[in-house]
């Protein structure tokens, strides 16, 4: 036990020293300080400017060296707000569905056969947005210039927070519509009026 307590801090310090020494060696390496590498970079930039940007260097630099825009705290706040609203509405819907006996075998399968396929389309669209936001986050973390690959404009391309905001907002709207639909159905409203809610949501 004592040996383990002695070895662990030693290993942690040695790893930190190793990484520091490694970075020093990388900064002094020929690859970083070589003029030939710099010339190759300039040649690549010139070729890209000539063939892909119509000799407009400013336009080419927007793709080759995109500037990282500052993330808005309001978007992050709205993502958290919509996520909390979605979780709360989903819990409310689950409780109401249980109280109404929607999932019981004795209930007629009309609701499950007609309502769920309609709302599942919106859920599938939201899942697509969520996965797209995850892709954007991973591409940003691995420094993949996806805007250049897909020919997106860096100034108007979606960020991962924007995709998550669209996903959570849409899912909050969908689950809210499901709650309203279930409440009106339980209150014995006209089926024609109640079933118009998915169509209003689509519009």
PDB file of N, CA and C in Angstrom, residues 102-150:
ATOM      1  N   UNK A 102     -53.156   4.560 -21.633  1.00  0.00           N
ATOM      2  CA  UNK A 102     -52.831   4.462 -23.055  1.00  0.00           C
ATOM      3  C   UNK A 102     -52.056   3.183 -23.358  1.00  0.00           C
ATOM      4  N   UNK A 103     -51.169   2.802 -22.439  1.00  0.00           N
ATOM      5  CA  UNK A 103     -50.301   1.657 -22.677  1.00  0.00           C
ATOM      6  C   UNK A 103     -50.877   0.341 -22.179  1.00  0.00           C
ATOM      7  N   UNK A 104     -52.068   0.358 -21.644  1.00  0.00           N
ATOM      8  CA  UNK A 104     -52.657  -0.886 -21.137  1.00  0.00           C
ATOM      9  C   UNK A 104     -53.183  -1.725 -22.298  1.00  0.00           C
ATOM     10  N   UNK A 105     -53.121  -3.062 -22.191  1.00  0.00           N
ATOM     11  CA  UNK A 105     -53.586  -3.924 -23.299  1.00  0.00           C
ATOM     12  C   UNK A 105     -55.072  -3.802 -23.581  1.00  0.00           C
ATOM     13  N   UNK A 106     -55.861  -3.421 -22.573  1.00  0.00           N
ATOM     14  CA  UNK A 106     -57.311  -3.349 -22.761  1.00  0.00           C
ATOM     15  C   UNK A 106     -57.739  -2.117 -23.550  1.00  0.00           C
ATOM     16  N   UNK A 107     -56.861  -1.128 -23.682  1.00  0.00           N
ATOM     17  CA  UNK A 107     -57.217   0.093 -24.404  1.00  0.00           C
ATOM     18  C   UNK A 107     -57.227  -0.177 -25.901  1.00  0.00           C
ATOM     19  N   UNK A 108     -58.153   0.465 -26.602  1.00  0.00           N
ATOM     20  CA  UNK A 108     -58.214   0.292 -28.047  1.00  0.00           C
ATOM     21  C   UNK A 108     -56.945   0.851 -28.691  1.00  0.00           C
ATOM     22  N   UNK A 109     -56.438   0.153 -29.724  1.00  0.00           N
ATOM     23  CA  UNK A 109     -55.148   0.548 -30.294  1.00  0.00           C
ATOM     24  C   UNK A 109     -55.218   1.723 -31.268  1.00  0.00           C
ATOM     25  N   UNK A 110     -56.342   2.457 -31.261  1.00  0.00           N
ATOM     26  CA  UNK A 110     -56.490   3.562 -32.217  1.00  0.00           C
ATOM     27  C   UNK A 110     -55.443   4.634 -31.973  1.00  0.00           C
ATOM     28  N   UNK A 111     -55.236   4.953 -30.714  1.00  0.00           N
ATOM     29  CA  UNK A 111     -54.278   6.020 -30.392  1.00  0.00           C
ATOM     30  C   UNK A 111     -52.869   5.623 -30.808  1.00  0.00           C
ATOM     31  N   UNK A 112     -52.464   4.406 -30.484  1.00  0.00           N
ATOM     32  CA  UNK A 112     -51.115   3.963 -30.807  1.00  0.00           C
ATOM     33  C   UNK A 112     -50.909   3.842 -32.317  1.00  0.00           C
ATOM     34  N   UNK A 113     -51.962   3.443 -33.043  1.00  0.00           N
ATOM     35  CA  UNK A 113     -51.831   3.218 -34.480  1.00  0.00           C
ATOM     36  C   UNK A 113     -51.881   4.495 -35.292  1.00  0.00           C
ATOM     37  N   UNK A 114     -52.568   5.507 -34.787  1.00  0.00           N
ATOM     38  CA  UNK A 114     -52.747   6.730 -35.578  1.00  0.00           C
ATOM     39  C   UNK A 114     -51.870   7.881 -35.122  1.00  0.00           C
ATOM     40  N   UNK A 115     -51.727   8.046 -33.809  1.00  0.00           N
ATOM     41  CA  UNK A 115     -51.025   9.215 -33.284  1.00  0.00           C
ATOM     42  C   UNK A 115     -49.513   9.008 -33.266  1.00  0.00           C
ATOM     43  N   UNK A 116     -49.076   7.869 -32.804  1.00  0.00           N
ATOM     44  CA  UNK A 116     -47.634   7.646 -32.668  1.00  0.00           C
ATOM     45  C   UNK A 116     -46.892   7.695 -34.005  1.00  0.00           C
ATOM     46  N   UNK A 117     -47.396   7.108 -35.103  1.00  0.00           N
ATOM     47  CA  UNK A 117     -46.662   7.243 -36.372  1.00  0.00           C
ATOM     48  C   UNK A 117     -46.495   8.679 -36.826  1.00  0.00           C
ATOM     49  N   UNK A 118     -47.500   9.528 -36.537  1.00  0.00           N
ATOM     50  CA  UNK A 118     -47.407  10.935 -36.946  1.00  0.00           C
ATOM     51  C   UNK A 118     -46.327  11.651 -36.154  1.00  0.00           C
ATOM     52  N   UNK A 119     -46.356  11.496 -34.846  1.00  0.00           N
ATOM     53  CA  UNK A 119     -45.367  12.182 -34.015  1.00  0.00           C
ATOM     54  C   UNK A 119     -43.978  11.566 -34.150  1.00  0.00           C
ATOM     55  N   UNK A 120     -43.889  10.307 -34.537  1.00  0.00           N
ATOM     56  CA  UNK A 120     -42.568   9.691 -34.697  1.00  0.00           C
ATOM     57  C   UNK A 120     -41.796  10.320 -35.851  1.00  0.00           C
ATOM     58  N   UNK A 121     -42.494  10.860 -36.852  1.00  0.00           N
ATOM     59  CA  UNK A 121     -41.821  11.557 -37.950  1.00  0.00           C
ATOM     60  C   UNK A 121     -41.065  12.762 -37.414  1.00  0.00           C
ATOM     61  N   UNK A 122     -41.723  13.539 -36.542  1.00  0.00           N
ATOM     62  CA  UNK A 122     -41.061  14.708 -35.945  1.00  0.00           C
ATOM     63  C   UNK A 122     -39.918  14.274 -35.029  1.00  0.00           C
ATOM     64  N   UNK A 123     -40.105  13.185 -34.306  1.00  0.00           N
ATOM     65  CA  UNK A 123     -39.035  12.696 -33.435  1.00  0.00           C
ATOM     66  C   UNK A 123     -37.833  12.238 -34.253  1.00  0.00           C
ATOM     67  N   UNK A 124     -38.079  11.618 -35.401  1.00  0.00           N
ATOM     68  CA  UNK A 124     -36.979  11.182 -36.264  1.00  0.00           C
ATOM     69  C   UNK A 124     -36.216  12.377 -36.825  1.00  0.00           C
ATOM     70  N   UNK A 125     -36.929  13.427 -37.185  1.00  0.00           N
ATOM     71  CA  UNK A 125     -36.284  14.640 -37.665  1.00  0.00           C
ATOM     72  C   UNK A 125     -35.429  15.269 -36.566  1.00  0.00           C
ATOM     73  N   UNK A 126     -35.937  15.292 -35.337  1.00  0.00           N
ATOM     74  CA  UNK A 126     -35.169  15.844 -34.219  1.00  0.00           C
ATOM     75  C   UNK A 126     -33.937  14.993 -33.932  1.00  0.00           C
ATOM     76  N   UNK A 127     -34.074  13.667 -34.038  1.00  0.00           N
ATOM     77  CA  UNK A 127     -32.914  12.798 -33.843  1.00  0.00           C
ATOM     78  C   UNK A 127     -31.850  13.070 -34.898  1.00  0.00           C
ATOM     79  N   UNK A 128     -32.267  13.329 -36.125  1.00  0.00           N
ATOM     80  CA  UNK A 128     -31.324  13.673 -37.189  1.00  0.00           C
ATOM     81  C   UNK A 128     -30.573  14.960 -36.841  1.00  0.00           C
ATOM     82  N   UNK A 129     -31.291  15.959 -36.338  1.00  0.00           N
ATOM     83  CA  UNK A 129     -30.637  17.208 -35.941  1.00  0.00           C
ATOM     84  C   UNK A 129     -29.653  16.987 -34.793  1.00  0.00           C
ATOM     85  N   UNK A 130     -30.051  16.132 -33.846  1.00  0.00           N
ATOM     86  CA  UNK A 130     -29.164  15.853 -32.719  1.00  0.00           C
ATOM     87  C   UNK A 130     -27.879  15.169 -33.175  1.00  0.00           C
ATOM     88  N   UNK A 131     -27.990  14.187 -34.060  1.00  0.00           N
ATOM     89  CA  UNK A 131     -26.809  13.493 -34.565  1.00  0.00           C
ATOM     90  C   UNK A 131     -25.933  14.434 -35.395  1.00  0.00           C
ATOM     91  N   UNK A 132     -26.567  15.340 -36.135  1.00  0.00           N
ATOM     92  CA  UNK A 132     -25.799  16.320 -36.903  1.00  0.00           C
ATOM     93  C   UNK A 132     -25.023  17.249 -35.962  1.00  0.00           C
ATOM     94  N   UNK A 133     -25.657  17.650 -34.856  1.00  0.00           N
ATOM     95  CA  UNK A 133     -24.956  18.464 -33.869  1.00  0.00           C
ATOM     96  C   UNK A 133     -23.788  17.719 -33.241  1.00  0.00           C
ATOM     97  N   UNK A 134     -23.968  16.415 -32.989  1.00  0.00           N
ATOM     98  CA  UNK A 134     -22.857  15.607 -32.462  1.00  0.00           C
ATOM     99  C   UNK A 134     -21.719  15.525 -33.466  1.00  0.00           C
ATOM    100  N   UNK A 135     -22.054  15.382 -34.760  1.00  0.00           N
ATOM    101  CA  UNK A 135     -21.022  15.360 -35.792  1.00  0.00           C
ATOM    102  C   UNK A 135     -20.256  16.674 -35.835  1.00  0.00           C
ATOM    103  N   UNK A 136     -20.977  17.785 -35.764  1.00  0.00           N
ATOM    104  CA  UNK A 136     -20.324  19.093 -35.772  1.00  0.00           C
ATOM    105  C   UNK A 136     -19.393  19.249 -34.573  1.00  0.00           C
ATOM    106  N   UNK A 137     -19.824  18.756 -33.415  1.00  0.00           N
ATOM    107  CA  UNK A 137     -18.996  18.849 -32.213  1.00  0.00           C
ATOM    108  C   UNK A 137     -17.729  18.012 -32.360  1.00  0.00           C
ATOM    109  N   UNK A 138     -17.858  16.796 -32.900  1.00  0.00           N
ATOM    110  CA  UNK A 138     -16.683  15.944 -33.083  1.00  0.00           C
ATOM    111  C   UNK A 138     -15.754  16.499 -34.155  1.00  0.00           C
ATOM    112  N   UNK A 139     -16.302  17.042 -35.226  1.00  0.00           N
ATOM    113  CA  UNK A 139     -15.463  17.649 -36.259  1.00  0.00           C
ATOM    114  C   UNK A 139     -14.692  18.835 -35.708  1.00  0.00           C
ATOM    115  N   UNK A 140     -15.346  19.628 -34.868  1.00  0.00           N
ATOM    116  CA  UNK A 140     -14.652  20.770 -34.274  1.00  0.00           C
ATOM    117  C   UNK A 140     -13.555  20.289 -33.334  1.00  0.00           C
ATOM    118  N   UNK A 141     -13.830  19.233 -32.545  1.00  0.00           N
ATOM    119  CA  UNK A 141     -12.829  18.722 -31.614  1.00  0.00           C
ATOM    120  C   UNK A 141     -11.619  18.128 -32.303  1.00  0.00           C
ATOM    121  N   UNK A 142     -11.826  17.532 -33.468  1.00  0.00           N
ATOM    122  CA  UNK A 142     -10.715  16.936 -34.215  1.00  0.00           C
ATOM    123  C   UNK A 142     -10.154  17.882 -35.276  1.00  0.00           C
ATOM    124  N   UNK A 143     -10.650  19.134 -35.293  1.00  0.00           N
ATOM    125  CA  UNK A 143     -10.146  20.187 -36.197  1.00  0.00           C
ATOM    126  C   UNK A 143     -10.307  19.785 -37.669  1.00  0.00           C
ATOM    127  N   UNK A 144     -11.447  19.176 -37.996  1.00  0.00           N
ATOM    128  CA  UNK A 144     -11.772  18.865 -39.387  1.00  0.00           C
ATOM    129  C   UNK A 144     -12.515  20.057 -39.987  1.00  0.00           C
ATOM    130  N   UNK A 145     -12.017  20.570 -41.081  1.00  0.00           N
ATOM    131  CA  UNK A 145     -12.620  21.734 -41.725  1.00  0.00           C
ATOM    132  C   UNK A 145     -13.797  21.256 -42.588  1.00  0.00           C
ATOM    133  N   UNK A 146     -14.909  20.951 -41.924  1.00  0.00           N
ATOM    134  CA  UNK A 146     -16.065  20.425 -42.648  1.00  0.00           C
ATOM    135  C   UNK A 146     -16.716  21.483 -43.528  1.00  0.00           C
ATOM    136  N   UNK A 147     -16.557  22.761 -43.189  1.00  0.00           N
ATOM    137  CA  UNK A 147     -17.117  23.814 -44.037  1.00  0.00           C
ATOM    138  C   UNK A 147     -16.492  23.792 -45.428  1.00  0.00           C
ATOM    139  N   UNK A 148     -15.196  23.512 -45.482  1.00  0.00           N
ATOM    140  CA  UNK A 148     -14.532  23.407 -46.777  1.00  0.00           C
ATOM    141  C   UNK A 148     -14.935  22.137 -47.514  1.00  0.00           C
ATOM    142  N   UNK A 149     -15.087  21.024 -46.761  1.00  0.00           N
ATOM    143  CA  UNK A 149     -15.426  19.752 -47.394  1.00  0.00           C
ATOM    144  C   UNK A 149     -16.816  19.819 -48.031  1.00  0.00           C
ATOM    145  N   UNK A 150     -17.788  20.382 -47.306  1.00  0.00           N
ATOM    146  CA  UNK A 150     -19.157  20.462 -47.810  1.00  0.00           C
ATOM    147  C   UNK A 150     -19.459  21.782 -48.506  1.00  0.00           C
TER     148      UNK A 150
END
